[in-house]
Amino acid sequence: RLDSTDLRLDTVARLRALLRHARDTAPFHRERMTAVGFDPERFTALEDLRALPRLTRADLAGRAADLLSTAFAGRPLVEARSGGTTSAAVPFVQTREAVAWKDAAAHALRRRMGWTPDARTAWLWGAAQDGPAPARDPLRRAKAYLTSRCLDRGIWLGAGDLSDARLDAHAARLRSFKPHVLQGYPSAVDLLARRLLARGERLRVPVVVLTAEPVFPEQRARIAEALGAEVRAFYGARECGWIAAEGWDDRLRVNTAGVHVEVADDGALLVTDLVNFAMPLIRYEVGDRGRLEAPAPGDVDRRPVIAALEGRTNDVFLLPSGRRVPGVTADLRSYRIGLGVLEAQLVQTERAALDVNWVPAPAYAAGDEAKMAERLSRMFFGELAIRLHRVDRLPASQNGKVRYGVSTVREPAGEGAS
C-alpha cells in the first residue's frame, strides 16, 4: 500500500497524463480547457482540477462524439449505457482493456468483503443488463440458465415484483441454494428481511452486499439479523466502475486505483475515471451528494473515505394486488431508453395511480410520451393509472436532492412484509 503522500503523488501523475490525453485527442475537453485557460502541463496538485467545470450527464448525452478520443478511432470499443438510478441513462464507450481492468478491480474489492470468485452467489436484482443473457428460443434460455447456475455458481432473483408470495418464493430458493453471497438493492433485501422476521424465520447467508441505494442503519441491522450476514456495501456507476467499497473495517473507501473523487462546494460528488482513455470522464457529476474524509491517523489503509453518501432514495411502490416494486428497480427498467426524455420522477400518492413528472430532451419526438406511458404501464403490471406531467425541471426536496422514486402509499396495518 502507498502512504498518503505517495498516493497523492501517484494520483497527480495519473491525472496529468489523462488531462494531456484529453486535451490532445478529445475536442470537448480541448474546448473546455481553452475556455478557462487550463494547462495540463501546469497541473501539479489535486486542487488544480477545480479550475475545470464539471462534466454533466447532459454533456455526455449531447456531446458524446466530441468526448471520444481520436486516438482510438477505428479501434473496437465496448458500448454501454449508464445505470438508471440517476436521472437519464446515457450511452458511453470504453476500451476493452478498461473493462477488463475494472472487472479485475471489482474482483479484488469483492475479496476484501469476503466474496471469492468461487463463491455461490445470489442476486436480488432488477437491472436486465446484469442478468443472464436473454434468449429467444427455449434451448438457448436453458443453456444460459445452466451456465449461470453451474459455471457462474449463481442464481438470479428478480426484484421487480416483491409481493409476499414472491418474497416467500425467493426465500425458499435461497434456503435451497445456500449461497455464500447475496447482492441486492438495500430496499429489496430489506423487504426480504422484514418478511422473514415477520414469519419468525431466518436464513444463513454469510455475506450480503448492498448497492445502488443508500444503506440505512435500520436496514443493515434487520438484514444482518434475518440473514445472519456480514453486511457490506459498495458504491459505483456503470460509467466509472466501483467508486468505493467497504472492507474489513466497514468504511466506504475510495477505489483510488481506478478513480479520483472530489466533493464540489454544493456537496455533489465528482468522479474522474483514471482508466478509460477512450472517452475521458473528468470531474463527472454522477448525481449523488456526499462527504469525503481523510483516513484516520492510525489507519493502515490510507485511501480516503466517503463518510456520508446521499444517494438517491427511491421508495417502494405498493400496487393494488399487493405487489411491491422497489423504486430503484423501476428506474433501472430503462423505460426512457430510446425516447426523448431527459429525466423523470415517479410519484405515487394513491395505490392505483402513478404521477410521472418528466423533462423533455432535445431529441424529443411526437409519440415519445405515449411510448413512455405504455412502458410504465407494463412495468407496473397494468395496475396503475399513469398520469404524465411535462415539466421544465424536476422538483427537489429541501436538501436540494431530487428523489426519482417517491411513494407516500403505506401498507394497511397487518398487511405486507413488515
PDB file of C-alpha atoms in Angstrom, residues 9-308:
ATOM      1  CA  LEU A   9       1.682  11.996  -5.940  1.00  0.00           C
ATOM      2  CA  ASP A  10       0.621   8.900  -7.886  1.00  0.00           C
ATOM      3  CA  THR A  11      -2.879  10.325  -8.407  1.00  0.00           C
ATOM      4  CA  VAL A  12      -1.494  13.672  -9.582  1.00  0.00           C
ATOM      5  CA  ALA A  13       0.769  11.929 -12.120  1.00  0.00           C
ATOM      6  CA  ARG A  14      -2.069   9.792 -13.468  1.00  0.00           C
ATOM      7  CA  LEU A  15      -4.413  12.769 -13.676  1.00  0.00           C
ATOM      8  CA  ARG A  16      -1.790  14.817 -15.537  1.00  0.00           C
ATOM      9  CA  ALA A  17      -1.413  12.043 -18.131  1.00  0.00           C
ATOM     10  CA  LEU A  18      -5.203  11.819 -18.537  1.00  0.00           C
ATOM     11  CA  LEU A  19      -5.578  15.589 -18.842  1.00  0.00           C
ATOM     12  CA  ARG A  20      -2.861  15.789 -21.522  1.00  0.00           C
ATOM     13  CA  HIS A  21      -4.503  12.966 -23.437  1.00  0.00           C
ATOM     14  CA  ALA A  22      -7.945  14.604 -23.177  1.00  0.00           C
ATOM     15  CA  ARG A  23      -6.604  17.967 -24.362  1.00  0.00           C
ATOM     16  CA  ASP A  24      -4.802  16.441 -27.332  1.00  0.00           C
ATOM     17  CA  THR A  25      -7.428  13.956 -28.521  1.00  0.00           C
ATOM     18  CA  ALA A  26     -10.938  14.892 -27.259  1.00  0.00           C
ATOM     19  CA  PRO A  27     -12.461  18.040 -28.833  1.00  0.00           C
ATOM     20  CA  PHE A  28     -14.876  18.591 -25.937  1.00  0.00           C
ATOM     21  CA  HIS A  29     -12.108  18.706 -23.336  1.00  0.00           C
ATOM     22  CA  ARG A  30      -9.783  20.770 -25.511  1.00  0.00           C
ATOM     23  CA  GLU A  31     -12.553  23.332 -25.993  1.00  0.00           C
ATOM     24  CA  ARG A  32     -13.347  23.415 -22.281  1.00  0.00           C
ATOM     25  CA  MET A  33      -9.721  23.722 -21.191  1.00  0.00           C
ATOM     26  CA  THR A  34      -9.110  26.547 -23.659  1.00  0.00           C
ATOM     27  CA  ALA A  35     -12.179  28.420 -22.428  1.00  0.00           C
ATOM     28  CA  VAL A  36     -10.915  28.537 -18.817  1.00  0.00           C
ATOM     29  CA  GLY A  37      -7.186  28.787 -19.606  1.00  0.00           C
ATOM     30  CA  PHE A  38      -6.399  25.375 -18.124  1.00  0.00           C
ATOM     31  CA  ASP A  39      -2.951  23.933 -18.994  1.00  0.00           C
ATOM     32  CA  PRO A  40      -2.342  20.242 -18.113  1.00  0.00           C
ATOM     33  CA  GLU A  41       1.406  20.910 -18.175  1.00  0.00           C
ATOM     34  CA  ARG A  42       0.988  23.093 -15.103  1.00  0.00           C
ATOM     35  CA  PHE A  43      -1.103  20.565 -13.222  1.00  0.00           C
ATOM     36  CA  THR A  44       0.815  19.845 -10.017  1.00  0.00           C
ATOM     37  CA  ALA A  45      -1.802  19.452  -7.266  1.00  0.00           C
ATOM     38  CA  LEU A  46      -5.173  17.769  -6.930  1.00  0.00           C
ATOM     39  CA  GLU A  47      -6.764  21.115  -6.097  1.00  0.00           C
ATOM     40  CA  ASP A  48      -5.820  22.399  -9.566  1.00  0.00           C
ATOM     41  CA  LEU A  49      -8.552  20.206 -11.023  1.00  0.00           C
ATOM     42  CA  ARG A  50     -11.178  22.553  -9.590  1.00  0.00           C
ATOM     43  CA  ALA A  51     -10.387  25.054 -12.359  1.00  0.00           C
ATOM     44  CA  LEU A  52     -12.256  22.807 -14.796  1.00  0.00           C
ATOM     45  CA  PRO A  53     -16.072  22.853 -14.981  1.00  0.00           C
ATOM     46  CA  ARG A  54     -17.847  19.668 -14.001  1.00  0.00           C
ATOM     47  CA  LEU A  55     -18.960  17.201 -16.678  1.00  0.00           C
ATOM     48  CA  THR A  56     -22.700  16.523 -16.586  1.00  0.00           C
ATOM     49  CA  ARG A  57     -24.884  13.762 -17.927  1.00  0.00           C
ATOM     50  CA  ALA A  58     -26.364  16.285 -20.330  1.00  0.00           C
ATOM     51  CA  ASP A  59     -22.835  16.843 -21.682  1.00  0.00           C
ATOM     52  CA  LEU A  60     -22.344  13.117 -22.053  1.00  0.00           C
ATOM     53  CA  ALA A  61     -25.675  12.693 -23.819  1.00  0.00           C
ATOM     54  CA  GLY A  62     -25.384  15.724 -26.097  1.00  0.00           C
ATOM     55  CA  ARG A  63     -21.633  15.847 -26.836  1.00  0.00           C
ATOM     56  CA  ALA A  64     -20.729  12.150 -26.900  1.00  0.00           C
ATOM     57  CA  ALA A  65     -18.977  12.372 -30.270  1.00  0.00           C
ATOM     58  CA  ASP A  66     -16.773  15.247 -29.073  1.00  0.00           C
ATOM     59  CA  LEU A  67     -15.907  13.387 -25.873  1.00  0.00           C
ATOM     60  CA  LEU A  68     -14.494  10.449 -27.842  1.00  0.00           C
ATOM     61  CA  SER A  69     -10.729  10.331 -28.116  1.00  0.00           C
ATOM     62  CA  THR A  70      -9.439  10.438 -31.688  1.00  0.00           C
ATOM     63  CA  ALA A  71      -6.569   8.198 -30.559  1.00  0.00           C
ATOM     64  CA  PHE A  72      -8.991   5.264 -30.587  1.00  0.00           C
ATOM     65  CA  ALA A  73     -10.582   5.922 -33.986  1.00  0.00           C
ATOM     66  CA  GLY A  74     -11.163   2.634 -35.785  1.00  0.00           C
ATOM     67  CA  ARG A  75     -10.404   0.523 -32.706  1.00  0.00           C
ATOM     68  CA  PRO A  76     -13.073  -1.784 -31.310  1.00  0.00           C
ATOM     69  CA  LEU A  77     -14.685  -0.230 -28.252  1.00  0.00           C
ATOM     70  CA  VAL A  78     -17.261  -1.512 -25.778  1.00  0.00           C
ATOM     71  CA  GLU A  79     -20.556   0.359 -25.887  1.00  0.00           C
ATOM     72  CA  ALA A  80     -22.718   0.541 -22.793  1.00  0.00           C
ATOM     73  CA  ARG A  81     -25.267   2.710 -21.048  1.00  0.00           C
ATOM     74  CA  SER A  82     -25.129   4.305 -17.666  1.00  0.00           C
ATOM     75  CA  GLY A  83     -27.367   2.991 -14.915  1.00  0.00           C
ATOM     76  CA  GLY A  84     -30.804   4.472 -14.448  1.00  0.00           C
ATOM     77  CA  THR A  85     -30.664   5.364 -10.753  1.00  0.00           C
ATOM     78  CA  THR A  86     -29.554   8.895 -11.558  1.00  0.00           C
ATOM     79  CA  SER A  87     -31.704  10.884 -13.992  1.00  0.00           C
ATOM     80  CA  ALA A  88     -31.408   9.685 -17.579  1.00  0.00           C
ATOM     81  CA  ALA A  89     -29.395   6.725 -18.801  1.00  0.00           C
ATOM     82  CA  VAL A  90     -26.789   7.823 -21.335  1.00  0.00           C
ATOM     83  CA  PRO A  91     -24.553   5.914 -23.773  1.00  0.00           C
ATOM     84  CA  PHE A  92     -20.797   5.792 -23.350  1.00  0.00           C
ATOM     85  CA  VAL A  93     -17.855   3.716 -24.619  1.00  0.00           C
ATOM     86  CA  GLN A  94     -14.787   2.142 -23.044  1.00  0.00           C
ATOM     87  CA  THR A  95     -11.751   0.299 -24.260  1.00  0.00           C
ATOM     88  CA  ARG A  96     -11.707  -3.451 -23.773  1.00  0.00           C
ATOM     89  CA  GLU A  97      -8.637  -3.009 -21.611  1.00  0.00           C
ATOM     90  CA  ALA A  98     -10.531  -0.598 -19.352  1.00  0.00           C
ATOM     91  CA  VAL A  99     -13.410  -3.039 -18.970  1.00  0.00           C
ATOM     92  CA  ALA A 100     -11.010  -5.867 -18.107  1.00  0.00           C
ATOM     93  CA  TRP A 101      -9.160  -3.653 -15.633  1.00  0.00           C
ATOM     94  CA  LYS A 102     -12.384  -2.616 -13.903  1.00  0.00           C
ATOM     95  CA  ASP A 103     -13.546  -6.238 -13.706  1.00  0.00           C
ATOM     96  CA  ALA A 104     -10.231  -7.171 -12.071  1.00  0.00           C
ATOM     97  CA  ALA A 105     -10.558  -4.271  -9.613  1.00  0.00           C
ATOM     98  CA  ALA A 106     -14.084  -5.370  -8.730  1.00  0.00           C
ATOM     99  CA  HIS A 107     -12.834  -8.897  -8.002  1.00  0.00           C
ATOM    100  CA  ALA A 108     -10.098  -7.520  -5.739  1.00  0.00           C
ATOM    101  CA  LEU A 109     -12.559  -5.335  -3.835  1.00  0.00           C
ATOM    102  CA  ARG A 110     -15.018  -8.224  -3.504  1.00  0.00           C
ATOM    103  CA  ARG A 111     -12.300 -10.333  -1.906  1.00  0.00           C
ATOM    104  CA  ARG A 112     -11.957  -7.701   0.804  1.00  0.00           C
ATOM    105  CA  MET A 113     -15.640  -8.244   1.525  1.00  0.00           C
ATOM    106  CA  GLY A 114     -15.192 -11.994   1.837  1.00  0.00           C
ATOM    107  CA  TRP A 115     -16.603 -12.643  -1.651  1.00  0.00           C
ATOM    108  CA  THR A 116     -14.271 -15.003  -3.502  1.00  0.00           C
ATOM    109  CA  PRO A 117     -14.603 -15.883  -7.211  1.00  0.00           C
ATOM    110  CA  ASP A 118     -15.763 -19.434  -6.457  1.00  0.00           C
ATOM    111  CA  ALA A 119     -18.481 -18.348  -4.012  1.00  0.00           C
ATOM    112  CA  ARG A 120     -22.041 -19.472  -4.598  1.00  0.00           C
ATOM    113  CA  THR A 121     -23.833 -16.190  -5.283  1.00  0.00           C
ATOM    114  CA  ALA A 122     -27.419 -14.980  -5.498  1.00  0.00           C
ATOM    115  CA  TRP A 123     -28.583 -11.649  -6.876  1.00  0.00           C
ATOM    116  CA  LEU A 124     -31.775  -9.895  -5.800  1.00  0.00           C
ATOM    117  CA  TRP A 125     -31.639  -7.511  -8.691  1.00  0.00           C
ATOM    118  CA  GLY A 126     -33.535  -5.752 -11.423  1.00  0.00           C
ATOM    119  CA  ALA A 127     -31.054  -4.404 -13.966  1.00  0.00           C
ATOM    120  CA  ALA A 128     -31.523  -6.567 -17.043  1.00  0.00           C
ATOM    121  CA  GLN A 129     -28.043  -5.880 -18.416  1.00  0.00           C
ATOM    122  CA  ASP A 130     -26.540  -7.558 -15.350  1.00  0.00           C
ATOM    123  CA  GLY A 131     -28.594 -10.724 -15.531  1.00  0.00           C
ATOM    124  CA  PRO A 132     -28.358 -13.900 -17.592  1.00  0.00           C
ATOM    125  CA  ALA A 133     -28.308 -13.173 -21.314  1.00  0.00           C
ATOM    126  CA  PRO A 134     -31.830 -13.205 -22.765  1.00  0.00           C
ATOM    127  CA  ALA A 135     -32.566 -15.716 -25.489  1.00  0.00           C
ATOM    128  CA  ARG A 136     -35.493 -16.180 -27.807  1.00  0.00           C
ATOM    129  CA  ASP A 137     -35.708 -19.955 -28.023  1.00  0.00           C
ATOM    130  CA  PRO A 138     -36.094 -22.406 -25.098  1.00  0.00           C
ATOM    131  CA  LEU A 139     -32.815 -24.234 -25.822  1.00  0.00           C
ATOM    132  CA  ARG A 140     -30.739 -21.061 -25.545  1.00  0.00           C
ATOM    133  CA  ARG A 141     -32.605 -19.992 -22.419  1.00  0.00           C
ATOM    134  CA  ALA A 142     -31.864 -23.368 -20.859  1.00  0.00           C
ATOM    135  CA  LYS A 143     -28.192 -23.066 -21.826  1.00  0.00           C
ATOM    136  CA  ALA A 144     -27.994 -19.573 -20.277  1.00  0.00           C
ATOM    137  CA  TYR A 145     -29.610 -20.877 -17.081  1.00  0.00           C
ATOM    138  CA  LEU A 146     -27.242 -23.846 -16.789  1.00  0.00           C
ATOM    139  CA  THR A 147     -24.207 -21.646 -17.470  1.00  0.00           C
ATOM    140  CA  SER A 148     -25.264 -19.241 -14.741  1.00  0.00           C
ATOM    141  CA  ARG A 149     -26.116 -21.984 -12.257  1.00  0.00           C
ATOM    142  CA  CYS A 150     -23.272 -24.443 -12.852  1.00  0.00           C
ATOM    143  CA  LEU A 151     -20.336 -22.367 -14.125  1.00  0.00           C
ATOM    144  CA  ASP A 152     -21.015 -18.966 -12.588  1.00  0.00           C
ATOM    145  CA  ARG A 153     -22.408 -20.696  -9.467  1.00  0.00           C
ATOM    146  CA  GLY A 154     -25.209 -18.182  -9.154  1.00  0.00           C
ATOM    147  CA  ILE A 155     -28.957 -17.691  -9.161  1.00  0.00           C
ATOM    148  CA  TRP A 156     -30.930 -14.624 -10.186  1.00  0.00           C
ATOM    149  CA  LEU A 157     -33.936 -13.441  -8.163  1.00  0.00           C
ATOM    150  CA  GLY A 158     -35.976 -10.705  -9.807  1.00  0.00           C
ATOM    151  CA  ALA A 159     -36.583  -7.582  -7.732  1.00  0.00           C
ATOM    152  CA  GLY A 160     -39.282  -6.090  -9.937  1.00  0.00           C
ATOM    153  CA  ASP A 161     -42.187  -7.756  -8.131  1.00  0.00           C
ATOM    154  CA  LEU A 162     -41.803  -8.289  -4.395  1.00  0.00           C
ATOM    155  CA  SER A 163     -45.229  -9.369  -3.239  1.00  0.00           C
ATOM    156  CA  ASP A 164     -45.352 -11.530  -0.120  1.00  0.00           C
ATOM    157  CA  ALA A 165     -45.731 -14.624  -2.286  1.00  0.00           C
ATOM    158  CA  ARG A 166     -42.692 -13.691  -4.373  1.00  0.00           C
ATOM    159  CA  LEU A 167     -40.623 -12.909  -1.268  1.00  0.00           C
ATOM    160  CA  ASP A 168     -41.542 -16.326   0.162  1.00  0.00           C
ATOM    161  CA  ALA A 169     -40.522 -17.964  -3.129  1.00  0.00           C
ATOM    162  CA  HIS A 170     -37.193 -16.103  -3.098  1.00  0.00           C
ATOM    163  CA  ALA A 171     -36.589 -17.192   0.495  1.00  0.00           C
ATOM    164  CA  ALA A 172     -37.280 -20.807  -0.461  1.00  0.00           C
ATOM    165  CA  ARG A 173     -34.810 -20.648  -3.363  1.00  0.00           C
ATOM    166  CA  LEU A 174     -32.147 -19.111  -1.142  1.00  0.00           C
ATOM    167  CA  ARG A 175     -32.726 -21.768   1.506  1.00  0.00           C
ATOM    168  CA  SER A 176     -32.294 -24.484  -1.109  1.00  0.00           C
ATOM    169  CA  PHE A 177     -29.351 -22.914  -2.981  1.00  0.00           C
ATOM    170  CA  LYS A 178     -27.421 -21.909   0.180  1.00  0.00           C
ATOM    171  CA  PRO A 179     -25.421 -19.023  -1.338  1.00  0.00           C
ATOM    172  CA  HIS A 180     -22.329 -17.661   0.357  1.00  0.00           C
ATOM    173  CA  VAL A 181     -23.080 -14.179  -1.028  1.00  0.00           C
ATOM    174  CA  LEU A 182     -26.263 -12.269  -1.780  1.00  0.00           C
ATOM    175  CA  GLN A 183     -26.013  -8.991  -3.703  1.00  0.00           C
ATOM    176  CA  GLY A 184     -29.057  -6.770  -3.891  1.00  0.00           C
ATOM    177  CA  TYR A 185     -30.647  -3.378  -3.574  1.00  0.00           C
ATOM    178  CA  PRO A 186     -30.964  -2.300   0.078  1.00  0.00           C
ATOM    179  CA  SER A 187     -34.714  -1.730  -0.223  1.00  0.00           C
ATOM    180  CA  ALA A 188     -35.277  -5.133  -1.860  1.00  0.00           C
ATOM    181  CA  VAL A 189     -33.103  -7.126   0.560  1.00  0.00           C
ATOM    182  CA  ASP A 190     -34.697  -5.248   3.459  1.00  0.00           C
ATOM    183  CA  LEU A 191     -38.156  -6.286   2.241  1.00  0.00           C
ATOM    184  CA  LEU A 192     -36.941  -9.890   2.240  1.00  0.00           C
ATOM    185  CA  ALA A 193     -35.524  -9.485   5.755  1.00  0.00           C
ATOM    186  CA  ARG A 194     -38.726  -7.930   7.053  1.00  0.00           C
ATOM    187  CA  ARG A 195     -40.778 -10.757   5.561  1.00  0.00           C
ATOM    188  CA  LEU A 196     -38.548 -13.392   7.171  1.00  0.00           C
ATOM    189  CA  LEU A 197     -38.675 -11.718  10.576  1.00  0.00           C
ATOM    190  CA  ALA A 198     -42.451 -11.271  10.368  1.00  0.00           C
ATOM    191  CA  ARG A 199     -42.763 -15.029   9.776  1.00  0.00           C
ATOM    192  CA  GLY A 200     -40.310 -15.856  12.568  1.00  0.00           C
ATOM    193  CA  GLU A 201     -37.820 -17.275  10.061  1.00  0.00           C
ATOM    194  CA  ARG A 202     -34.116 -16.847   9.415  1.00  0.00           C
ATOM    195  CA  LEU A 203     -31.726 -17.632   6.573  1.00  0.00           C
ATOM    196  CA  ARG A 204     -27.979 -18.123   6.661  1.00  0.00           C
ATOM    197  CA  VAL A 205     -26.138 -16.060   4.046  1.00  0.00           C
ATOM    198  CA  PRO A 206     -22.601 -15.249   5.258  1.00  0.00           C
ATOM    199  CA  VAL A 207     -22.092 -12.096   3.161  1.00  0.00           C
ATOM    200  CA  VAL A 208     -24.712  -9.634   1.915  1.00  0.00           C
ATOM    201  CA  VAL A 209     -23.515  -6.914  -0.460  1.00  0.00           C
ATOM    202  CA  LEU A 210     -25.741  -3.862  -0.935  1.00  0.00           C
ATOM    203  CA  THR A 211     -25.520  -1.193  -3.621  1.00  0.00           C
ATOM    204  CA  ALA A 212     -27.419   1.266  -5.873  1.00  0.00           C
ATOM    205  CA  GLU A 213     -29.225   2.964  -2.952  1.00  0.00           C
ATOM    206  CA  PRO A 214     -28.289   4.475   0.404  1.00  0.00           C
ATOM    207  CA  VAL A 215     -27.999   1.900   3.191  1.00  0.00           C
ATOM    208  CA  PHE A 216     -29.776   2.998   6.345  1.00  0.00           C
ATOM    209  CA  PRO A 217     -28.648   1.664   9.759  1.00  0.00           C
ATOM    210  CA  GLU A 218     -32.022   0.046  10.481  1.00  0.00           C
ATOM    211  CA  GLN A 219     -31.909  -1.782   7.133  1.00  0.00           C
ATOM    212  CA  ARG A 220     -28.389  -3.028   7.824  1.00  0.00           C
ATOM    213  CA  ALA A 221     -29.398  -4.285  11.271  1.00  0.00           C
ATOM    214  CA  ARG A 222     -32.535  -6.070  10.013  1.00  0.00           C
ATOM    215  CA  ILE A 223     -30.682  -7.727   7.144  1.00  0.00           C
ATOM    216  CA  ALA A 224     -27.885  -8.873   9.443  1.00  0.00           C
ATOM    217  CA  GLU A 225     -30.415 -10.374  11.863  1.00  0.00           C
ATOM    218  CA  ALA A 226     -32.649 -12.085   9.298  1.00  0.00           C
ATOM    219  CA  LEU A 227     -29.854 -13.474   7.129  1.00  0.00           C
ATOM    220  CA  GLY A 228     -27.140 -13.978   9.757  1.00  0.00           C
ATOM    221  CA  ALA A 229     -24.859 -11.965   7.482  1.00  0.00           C
ATOM    222  CA  GLU A 230     -21.893  -9.664   7.452  1.00  0.00           C
ATOM    223  CA  VAL A 231     -23.405  -6.720   5.575  1.00  0.00           C
ATOM    224  CA  ARG A 232     -21.147  -4.806   3.192  1.00  0.00           C
ATOM    225  CA  ALA A 233     -21.845  -2.011   0.717  1.00  0.00           C
ATOM    226  CA  PHE A 234     -20.202  -0.602  -2.368  1.00  0.00           C
ATOM    227  CA  TYR A 235     -20.814   2.498  -4.426  1.00  0.00           C
ATOM    228  CA  GLY A 236     -20.351   2.564  -8.158  1.00  0.00           C
ATOM    229  CA  ALA A 237     -21.531   3.813 -11.532  1.00  0.00           C
ATOM    230  CA  ARG A 238     -21.541   1.956 -14.816  1.00  0.00           C
ATOM    231  CA  GLU A 239     -19.522   4.741 -16.390  1.00  0.00           C
ATOM    232  CA  CYS A 240     -16.734   4.568 -13.788  1.00  0.00           C
ATOM    233  CA  GLY A 241     -16.915   1.098 -12.246  1.00  0.00           C
ATOM    234  CA  TRP A 242     -16.519   0.620  -8.500  1.00  0.00           C
ATOM    235  CA  ILE A 243     -16.024   4.052  -6.926  1.00  0.00           C
ATOM    236  CA  ALA A 244     -15.809   2.967  -3.289  1.00  0.00           C
ATOM    237  CA  ALA A 245     -16.301  -0.199  -1.268  1.00  0.00           C
ATOM    238  CA  GLU A 246     -16.473  -1.369   2.322  1.00  0.00           C
ATOM    239  CA  GLY A 247     -13.975  -3.935   3.502  1.00  0.00           C
ATOM    240  CA  TRP A 248     -12.992  -5.461   6.800  1.00  0.00           C
ATOM    241  CA  ASP A 249     -13.203  -2.090   8.603  1.00  0.00           C
ATOM    242  CA  ASP A 250     -16.727  -1.280   7.309  1.00  0.00           C
ATOM    243  CA  ARG A 251     -15.622   2.058   5.867  1.00  0.00           C
ATOM    244  CA  LEU A 252     -16.516   3.091   2.325  1.00  0.00           C
ATOM    245  CA  ARG A 253     -13.018   3.650   0.929  1.00  0.00           C
ATOM    246  CA  VAL A 254     -12.418   5.204  -2.470  1.00  0.00           C
ATOM    247  CA  ASN A 255     -11.063   2.918  -5.188  1.00  0.00           C
ATOM    248  CA  THR A 256      -8.082   5.209  -5.809  1.00  0.00           C
ATOM    249  CA  ALA A 257      -6.564   2.785  -8.310  1.00  0.00           C
ATOM    250  CA  GLY A 258      -9.493   3.406 -10.647  1.00  0.00           C
ATOM    251  CA  VAL A 259     -10.986   6.801  -9.856  1.00  0.00           C
ATOM    252  CA  HIS A 260     -10.332  10.189  -8.297  1.00  0.00           C
ATOM    253  CA  VAL A 261     -13.237  11.555  -6.248  1.00  0.00           C
ATOM    254  CA  GLU A 262     -13.929  15.167  -5.301  1.00  0.00           C
ATOM    255  CA  VAL A 263     -16.759  16.896  -3.477  1.00  0.00           C
ATOM    256  CA  ALA A 264     -17.943  20.166  -5.027  1.00  0.00           C
ATOM    257  CA  ASP A 265     -18.973  23.166  -2.932  1.00  0.00           C
ATOM    258  CA  ASP A 266     -22.624  22.130  -3.210  1.00  0.00           C
ATOM    259  CA  GLY A 267     -21.835  18.601  -1.983  1.00  0.00           C
ATOM    260  CA  ALA A 268     -22.024  16.941  -5.402  1.00  0.00           C
ATOM    261  CA  LEU A 269     -19.669  14.006  -5.908  1.00  0.00           C
ATOM    262  CA  LEU A 270     -17.418  14.438  -8.944  1.00  0.00           C
ATOM    263  CA  VAL A 271     -15.589  11.385 -10.274  1.00  0.00           C
ATOM    264  CA  THR A 272     -12.685  11.239 -12.712  1.00  0.00           C
ATOM    265  CA  ASP A 273     -12.126   7.857 -14.376  1.00  0.00           C
ATOM    266  CA  LEU A 274      -8.380   7.129 -14.360  1.00  0.00           C
ATOM    267  CA  VAL A 275      -8.650   4.004 -16.511  1.00  0.00           C
ATOM    268  CA  ASN A 276     -10.787   4.648 -19.587  1.00  0.00           C
ATOM    269  CA  PHE A 277      -8.958   6.875 -22.090  1.00  0.00           C
ATOM    270  CA  ALA A 278     -11.384   6.230 -24.969  1.00  0.00           C
ATOM    271  CA  MET A 279     -13.984   8.640 -23.568  1.00  0.00           C
ATOM    272  CA  PRO A 280     -12.324  10.610 -20.765  1.00  0.00           C
ATOM    273  CA  LEU A 281     -14.736  11.372 -17.937  1.00  0.00           C
ATOM    274  CA  ILE A 282     -13.173  14.232 -15.979  1.00  0.00           C
ATOM    275  CA  ARG A 283     -14.965  15.721 -12.950  1.00  0.00           C
ATOM    276  CA  TYR A 284     -18.053  13.723 -13.904  1.00  0.00           C
ATOM    277  CA  GLU A 285     -21.167  14.528 -11.898  1.00  0.00           C
ATOM    278  CA  VAL A 286     -22.513  11.088 -11.034  1.00  0.00           C
ATOM    279  CA  GLY A 287     -25.666  12.532  -9.496  1.00  0.00           C
ATOM    280  CA  ASP A 288     -25.149  11.948  -5.783  1.00  0.00           C
ATOM    281  CA  ARG A 289     -24.001  14.070  -2.874  1.00  0.00           C
ATOM    282  CA  GLY A 290     -21.519  13.051  -0.245  1.00  0.00           C
ATOM    283  CA  ARG A 291     -18.723  13.959   2.117  1.00  0.00           C
ATOM    284  CA  LEU A 292     -15.095  12.842   1.993  1.00  0.00           C
ATOM    285  CA  GLU A 293     -12.847  12.243   4.978  1.00  0.00           C
ATOM    286  CA  ALA A 294      -9.117  11.691   5.131  1.00  0.00           C
ATOM    287  CA  PRO A 295      -8.049   8.363   6.676  1.00  0.00           C
ATOM    288  CA  ALA A 296      -7.622   8.398  10.436  1.00  0.00           C
ATOM    289  CA  PRO A 297      -4.007   8.732  11.678  1.00  0.00           C
ATOM    290  CA  GLY A 298      -3.816   5.078  12.690  1.00  0.00           C
ATOM    291  CA  ASP A 299      -5.422   3.637   9.557  1.00  0.00           C
ATOM    292  CA  VAL A 300      -3.296   1.110   7.689  1.00  0.00           C
ATOM    293  CA  ASP A 301      -5.363   1.807   4.569  1.00  0.00           C
ATOM    294  CA  ARG A 302      -4.576   5.392   3.547  1.00  0.00           C
ATOM    295  CA  ARG A 303      -7.297   5.746   0.938  1.00  0.00           C
ATOM    296  CA  PRO A 304      -9.893   8.482   1.568  1.00  0.00           C
ATOM    297  CA  VAL A 305     -13.309   7.541   2.907  1.00  0.00           C
ATOM    298  CA  ILE A 306     -16.754   8.531   1.679  1.00  0.00           C
ATOM    299  CA  ALA A 307     -18.100   9.269   5.158  1.00  0.00           C
ATOM    300  CA  ALA A 308     -21.562  10.339   4.071  1.00  0.00           C
TER     301      ALA A 308
END
